[in-house]
GROMACS .gro file of C-alpha atoms in nm:
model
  263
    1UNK     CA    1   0.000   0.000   0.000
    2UNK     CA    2   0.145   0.343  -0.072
    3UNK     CA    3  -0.038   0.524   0.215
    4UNK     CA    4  -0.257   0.751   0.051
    5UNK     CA    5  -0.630   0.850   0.126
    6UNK     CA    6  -0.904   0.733  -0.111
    7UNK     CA    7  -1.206   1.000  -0.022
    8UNK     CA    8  -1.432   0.804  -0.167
    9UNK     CA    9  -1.390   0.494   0.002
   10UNK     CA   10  -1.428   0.696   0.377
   11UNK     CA   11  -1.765   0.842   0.283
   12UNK     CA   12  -1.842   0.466   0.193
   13UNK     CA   13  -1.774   0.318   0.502
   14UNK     CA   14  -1.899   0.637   0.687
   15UNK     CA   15  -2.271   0.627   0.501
   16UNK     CA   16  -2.245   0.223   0.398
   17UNK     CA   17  -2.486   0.172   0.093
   18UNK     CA   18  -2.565   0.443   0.060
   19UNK     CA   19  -2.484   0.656  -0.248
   20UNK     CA   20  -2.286   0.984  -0.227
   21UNK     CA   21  -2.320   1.263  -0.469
   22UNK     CA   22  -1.995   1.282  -0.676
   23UNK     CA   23  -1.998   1.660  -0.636
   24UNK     CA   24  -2.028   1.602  -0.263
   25UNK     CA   25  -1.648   1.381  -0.302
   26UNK     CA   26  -1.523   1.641  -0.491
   27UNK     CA   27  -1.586   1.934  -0.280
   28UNK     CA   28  -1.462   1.704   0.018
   29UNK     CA   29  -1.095   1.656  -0.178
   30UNK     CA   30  -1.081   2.019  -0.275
   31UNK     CA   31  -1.169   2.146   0.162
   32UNK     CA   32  -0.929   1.846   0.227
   33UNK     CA   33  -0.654   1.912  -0.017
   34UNK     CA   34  -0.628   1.565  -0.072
   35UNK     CA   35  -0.421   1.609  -0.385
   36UNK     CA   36  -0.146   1.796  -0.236
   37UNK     CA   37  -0.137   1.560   0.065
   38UNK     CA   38  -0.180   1.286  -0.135
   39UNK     CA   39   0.161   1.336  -0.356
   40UNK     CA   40   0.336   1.293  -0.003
   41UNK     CA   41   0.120   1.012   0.120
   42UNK     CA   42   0.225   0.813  -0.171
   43UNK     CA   43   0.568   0.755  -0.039
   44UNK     CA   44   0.458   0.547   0.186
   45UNK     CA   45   0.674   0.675   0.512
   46UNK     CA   46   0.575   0.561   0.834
   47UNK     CA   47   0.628   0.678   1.205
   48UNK     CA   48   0.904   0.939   1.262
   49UNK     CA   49   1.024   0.946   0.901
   50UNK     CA   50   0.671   1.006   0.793
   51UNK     CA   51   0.684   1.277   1.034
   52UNK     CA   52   1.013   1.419   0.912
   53UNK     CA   53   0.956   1.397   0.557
   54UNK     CA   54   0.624   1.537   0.624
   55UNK     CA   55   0.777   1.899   0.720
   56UNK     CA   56   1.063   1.842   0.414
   57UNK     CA   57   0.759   1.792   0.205
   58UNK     CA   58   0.564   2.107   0.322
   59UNK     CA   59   0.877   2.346   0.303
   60UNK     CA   60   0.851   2.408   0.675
   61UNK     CA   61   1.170   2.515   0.861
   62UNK     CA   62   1.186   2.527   1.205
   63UNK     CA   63   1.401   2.750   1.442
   64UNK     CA   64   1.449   2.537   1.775
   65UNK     CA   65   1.562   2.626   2.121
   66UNK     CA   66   1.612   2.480   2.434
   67UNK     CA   67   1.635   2.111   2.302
   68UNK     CA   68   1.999   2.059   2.423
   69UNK     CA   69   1.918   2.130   2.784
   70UNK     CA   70   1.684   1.847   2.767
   71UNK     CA   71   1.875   1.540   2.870
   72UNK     CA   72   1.876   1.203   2.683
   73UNK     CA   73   1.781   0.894   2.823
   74UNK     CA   74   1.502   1.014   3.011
   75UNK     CA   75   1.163   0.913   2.985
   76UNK     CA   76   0.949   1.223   2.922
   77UNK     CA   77   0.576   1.365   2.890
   78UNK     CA   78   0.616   1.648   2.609
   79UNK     CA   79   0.316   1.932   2.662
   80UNK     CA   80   0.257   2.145   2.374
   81UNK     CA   81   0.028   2.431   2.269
   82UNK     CA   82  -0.168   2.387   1.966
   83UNK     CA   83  -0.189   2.655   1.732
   84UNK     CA   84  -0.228   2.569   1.398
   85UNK     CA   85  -0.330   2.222   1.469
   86UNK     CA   86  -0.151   2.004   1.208
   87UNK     CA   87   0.198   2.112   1.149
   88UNK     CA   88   0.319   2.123   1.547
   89UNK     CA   89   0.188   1.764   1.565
   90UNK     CA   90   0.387   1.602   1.264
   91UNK     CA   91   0.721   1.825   1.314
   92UNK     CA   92   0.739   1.791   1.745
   93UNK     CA   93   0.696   1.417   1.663
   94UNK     CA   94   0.975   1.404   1.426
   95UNK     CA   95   1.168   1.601   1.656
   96UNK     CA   96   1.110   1.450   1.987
   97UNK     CA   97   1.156   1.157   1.787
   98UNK     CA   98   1.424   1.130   1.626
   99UNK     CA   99   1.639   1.296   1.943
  100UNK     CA  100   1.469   1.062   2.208
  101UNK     CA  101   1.351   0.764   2.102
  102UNK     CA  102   1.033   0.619   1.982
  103UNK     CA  103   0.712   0.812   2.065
  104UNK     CA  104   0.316   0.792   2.105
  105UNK     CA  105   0.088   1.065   2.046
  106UNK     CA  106  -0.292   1.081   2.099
  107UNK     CA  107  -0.471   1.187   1.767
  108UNK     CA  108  -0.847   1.177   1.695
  109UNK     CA  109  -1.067   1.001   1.403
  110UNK     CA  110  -0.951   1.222   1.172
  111UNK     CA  111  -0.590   1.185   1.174
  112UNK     CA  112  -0.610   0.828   1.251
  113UNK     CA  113  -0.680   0.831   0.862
  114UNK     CA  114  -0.368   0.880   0.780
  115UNK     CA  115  -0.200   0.579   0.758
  116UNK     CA  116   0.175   0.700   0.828
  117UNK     CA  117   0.088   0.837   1.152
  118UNK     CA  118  -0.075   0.491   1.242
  119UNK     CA  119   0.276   0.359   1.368
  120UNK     CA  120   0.324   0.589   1.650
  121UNK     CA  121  -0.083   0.701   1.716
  122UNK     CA  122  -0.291   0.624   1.998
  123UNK     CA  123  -0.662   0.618   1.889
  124UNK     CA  124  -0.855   0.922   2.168
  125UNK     CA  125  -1.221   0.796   1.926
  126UNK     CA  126  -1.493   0.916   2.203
  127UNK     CA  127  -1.764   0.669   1.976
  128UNK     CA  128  -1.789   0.302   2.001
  129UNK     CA  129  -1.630   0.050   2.186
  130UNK     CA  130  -1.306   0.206   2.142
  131UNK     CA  131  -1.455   0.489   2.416
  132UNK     CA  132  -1.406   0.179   2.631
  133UNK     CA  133  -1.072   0.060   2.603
  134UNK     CA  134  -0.905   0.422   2.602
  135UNK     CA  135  -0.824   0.472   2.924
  136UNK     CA  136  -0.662   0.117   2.875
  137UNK     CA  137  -0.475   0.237   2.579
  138UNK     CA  138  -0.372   0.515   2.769
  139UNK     CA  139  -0.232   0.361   3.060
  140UNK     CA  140  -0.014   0.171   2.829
  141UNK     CA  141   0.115   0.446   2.654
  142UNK     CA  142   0.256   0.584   2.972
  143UNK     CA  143   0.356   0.246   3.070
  144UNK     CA  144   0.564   0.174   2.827
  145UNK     CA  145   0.946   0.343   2.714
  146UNK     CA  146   0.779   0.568   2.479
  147UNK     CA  147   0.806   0.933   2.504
  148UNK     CA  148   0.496   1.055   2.485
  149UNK     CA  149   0.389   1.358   2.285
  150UNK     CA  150   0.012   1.586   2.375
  151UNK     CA  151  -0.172   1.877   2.322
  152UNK     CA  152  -0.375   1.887   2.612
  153UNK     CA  153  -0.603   2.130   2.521
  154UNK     CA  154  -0.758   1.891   2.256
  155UNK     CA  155  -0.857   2.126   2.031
  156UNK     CA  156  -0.640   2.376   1.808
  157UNK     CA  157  -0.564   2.720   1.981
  158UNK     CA  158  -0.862   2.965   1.896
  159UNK     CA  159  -0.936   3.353   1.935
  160UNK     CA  160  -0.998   3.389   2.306
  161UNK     CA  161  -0.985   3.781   2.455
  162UNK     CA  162  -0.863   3.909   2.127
  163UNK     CA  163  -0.559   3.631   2.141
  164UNK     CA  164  -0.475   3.314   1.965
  165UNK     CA  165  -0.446   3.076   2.288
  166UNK     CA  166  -0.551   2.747   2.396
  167UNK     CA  167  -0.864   2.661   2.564
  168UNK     CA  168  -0.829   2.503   2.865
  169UNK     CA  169  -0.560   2.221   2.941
  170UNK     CA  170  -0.710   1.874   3.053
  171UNK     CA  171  -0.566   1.702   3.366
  172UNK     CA  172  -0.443   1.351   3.221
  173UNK     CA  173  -0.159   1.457   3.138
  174UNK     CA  174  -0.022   1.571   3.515
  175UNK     CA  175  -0.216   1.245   3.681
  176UNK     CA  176   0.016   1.009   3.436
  177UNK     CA  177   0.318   1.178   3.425
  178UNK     CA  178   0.290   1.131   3.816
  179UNK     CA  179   0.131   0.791   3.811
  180UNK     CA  180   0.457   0.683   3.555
  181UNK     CA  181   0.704   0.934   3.706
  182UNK     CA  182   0.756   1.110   3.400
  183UNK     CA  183   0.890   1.479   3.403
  184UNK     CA  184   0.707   1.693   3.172
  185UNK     CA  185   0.857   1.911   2.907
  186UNK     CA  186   0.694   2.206   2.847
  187UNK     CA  187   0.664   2.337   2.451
  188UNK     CA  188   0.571   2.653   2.344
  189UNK     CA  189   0.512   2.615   1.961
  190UNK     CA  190   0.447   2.950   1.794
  191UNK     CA  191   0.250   2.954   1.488
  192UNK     CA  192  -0.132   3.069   1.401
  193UNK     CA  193  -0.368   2.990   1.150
  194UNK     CA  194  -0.571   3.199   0.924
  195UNK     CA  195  -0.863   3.504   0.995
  196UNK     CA  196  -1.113   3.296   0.862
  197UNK     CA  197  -1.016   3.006   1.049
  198UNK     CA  198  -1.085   3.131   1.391
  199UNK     CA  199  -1.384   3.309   1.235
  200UNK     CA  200  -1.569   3.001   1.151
  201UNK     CA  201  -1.463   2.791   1.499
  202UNK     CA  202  -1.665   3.158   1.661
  203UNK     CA  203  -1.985   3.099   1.444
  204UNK     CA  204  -2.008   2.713   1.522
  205UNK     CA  205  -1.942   2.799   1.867
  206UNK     CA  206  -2.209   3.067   1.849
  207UNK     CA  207  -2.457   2.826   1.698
  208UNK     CA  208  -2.389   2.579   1.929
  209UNK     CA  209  -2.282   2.287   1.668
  210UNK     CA  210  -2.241   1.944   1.757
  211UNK     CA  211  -2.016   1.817   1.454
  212UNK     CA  212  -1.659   2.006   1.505
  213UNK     CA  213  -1.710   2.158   1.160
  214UNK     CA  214  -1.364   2.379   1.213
  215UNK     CA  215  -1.153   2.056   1.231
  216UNK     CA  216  -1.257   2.017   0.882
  217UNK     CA  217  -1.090   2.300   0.752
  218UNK     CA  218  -0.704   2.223   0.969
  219UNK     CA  219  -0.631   2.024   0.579
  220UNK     CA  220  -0.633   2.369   0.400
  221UNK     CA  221  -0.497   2.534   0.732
  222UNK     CA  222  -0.183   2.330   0.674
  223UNK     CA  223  -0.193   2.365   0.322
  224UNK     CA  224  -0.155   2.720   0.361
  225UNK     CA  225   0.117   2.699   0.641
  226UNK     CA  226   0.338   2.531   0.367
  227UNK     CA  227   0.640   2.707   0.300
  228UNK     CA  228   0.641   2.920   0.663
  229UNK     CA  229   0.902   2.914   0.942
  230UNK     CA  230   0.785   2.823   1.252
  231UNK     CA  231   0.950   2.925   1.613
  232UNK     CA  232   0.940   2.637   1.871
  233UNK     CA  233   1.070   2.661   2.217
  234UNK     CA  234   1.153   2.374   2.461
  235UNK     CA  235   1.137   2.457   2.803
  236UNK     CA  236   1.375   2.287   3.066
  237UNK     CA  237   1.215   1.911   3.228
  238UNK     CA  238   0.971   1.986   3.510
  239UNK     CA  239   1.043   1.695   3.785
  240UNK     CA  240   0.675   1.481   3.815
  241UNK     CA  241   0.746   1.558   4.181
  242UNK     CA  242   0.623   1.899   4.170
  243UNK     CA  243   0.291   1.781   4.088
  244UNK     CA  244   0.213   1.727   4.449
  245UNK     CA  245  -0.139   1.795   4.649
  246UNK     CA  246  -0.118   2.164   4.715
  247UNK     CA  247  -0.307   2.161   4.373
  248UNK     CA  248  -0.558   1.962   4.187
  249UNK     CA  249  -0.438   1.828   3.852
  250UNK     CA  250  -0.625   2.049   3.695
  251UNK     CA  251  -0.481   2.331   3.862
  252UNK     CA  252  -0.123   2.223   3.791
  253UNK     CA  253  -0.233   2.135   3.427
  254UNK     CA  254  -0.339   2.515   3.409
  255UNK     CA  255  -0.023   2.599   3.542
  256UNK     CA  256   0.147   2.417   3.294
  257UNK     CA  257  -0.038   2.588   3.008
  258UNK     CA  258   0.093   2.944   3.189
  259UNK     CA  259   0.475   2.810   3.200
  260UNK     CA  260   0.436   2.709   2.842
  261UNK     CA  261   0.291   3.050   2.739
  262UNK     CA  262   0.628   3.208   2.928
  263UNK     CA  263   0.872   3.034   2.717
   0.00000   0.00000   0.00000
């Protein structure tokens, strides 16, 4: 298989029998940019080189700091903010990656589509019985000698109080690290998408929509990020044993998101 993604056959398997338009595929392809990612898909990389070659591919460069304080050997929990929501994911994987070992990273439905990022994905599907074996697949993860890679705010960074940020950090993140005694690295990935992005994630929020209908737009997001230099900042390991009970792990994961917004 060379790794690429046939539009037609997901809208199969989404809808079964059921016949879709042809103009519906096509306007699918064109929001997804499936040609462009397709040319890359074809070479059939996997895992870290996928990741690697991905950024080559895309005419990304990326100015780095802080990686060489950062010692290897370790066993870490890398925290990141989430900007633009595809290229962060793809180049801190090839990164952390290539410097530290092998690596797991959380990724939803969507990405999980993507066959190259397969190797090194752990499925966070909230439908089917899947929902019930996450927190299994999670524990694992951490278990393991992995590094392990997340965005805990879930979601891409949107216009909050006139500023591209994060929404809120989740707690798993803290509770693991601790539970695995794993220090966490802090990441501060600089980057932002387009106007119209964050305009549309505003109106579905307004109009309260249940389908994440901005996700669907992160293909042409990263399509238009192609070419751009991107800033990322690693801060210095955070010892798991600061994470003690004079906060909730929420409060230290919000606390986390502030140190990362510092770097």
């Amino acid at each position: 298989m060379d790794g690429t993604i046939n539009i037609e056959d997901i809208v199969k398997r989404k809808k079964g029998n059921r016949k879709t338009p042809a103009i519906l595929v096509a306007l699918l392809k064109r929001l997804l940019c499936i040609d462009y990612f397709n040319g890359f898909f074809k070479q059939g990389k996997t895992g870290i080189e996928f990741c690697t070659g991905a950024i080559e591919y895309m005419g990304n460069r990326l100015i780095m700091e802080g990686l060489e304080n950062i010692p290897v050997g370790g066993r870490y929990t890398f925290v990141s903010n989430h900007p633009v929501g595809g290229v962060e994911g793809v180049a801190l994987a090839g990164i952390i990656g290539t410097r530290f070992g092998n690596i797991r990273i959380p990724v939803n439905d969507f990405l999980l589509a993507v066959p190259g990022l397969r190797p090194i994905s752990i499925s966070v599907s909230k439908t089917g019985g899947q929902s019930r074996e996450l927190p299994a697949l999670i524990n694992s993860a951490f278990d393991s000698e992995n590094q392990i890679l997340m965005f805990p705010a879930g979601l891409c960074s949107r216009l909050i109080d006139g500023k591209i940020q994060d929404l809120p950090w989740g707690k798993a993140f803290i509770s693991q690290s601790v539970r695995t005694q794993r220090d966490v690295v802090p990441i501060h990935f600089y980057g932002e998408n387009s106007r119209s992005f964050y305009i549309i994630a505003k109106i579905c929020k307004m109009l309260r929509f249940k389908f994440n209908l901005a996700m669907a737009f992160l293909p042409r997001e990263t399509y238009k990020n192609r070419g751009k230099t991107f800033k990322v900042v690693f801060g210095s390991p955070i010892p798991y044993t600061v994470f003690n009970k004079s906060k909730t792990p929420s409060e230290w994961a919000g606390w986390v998101r502030e140190a990362v917004y510092k770097l």
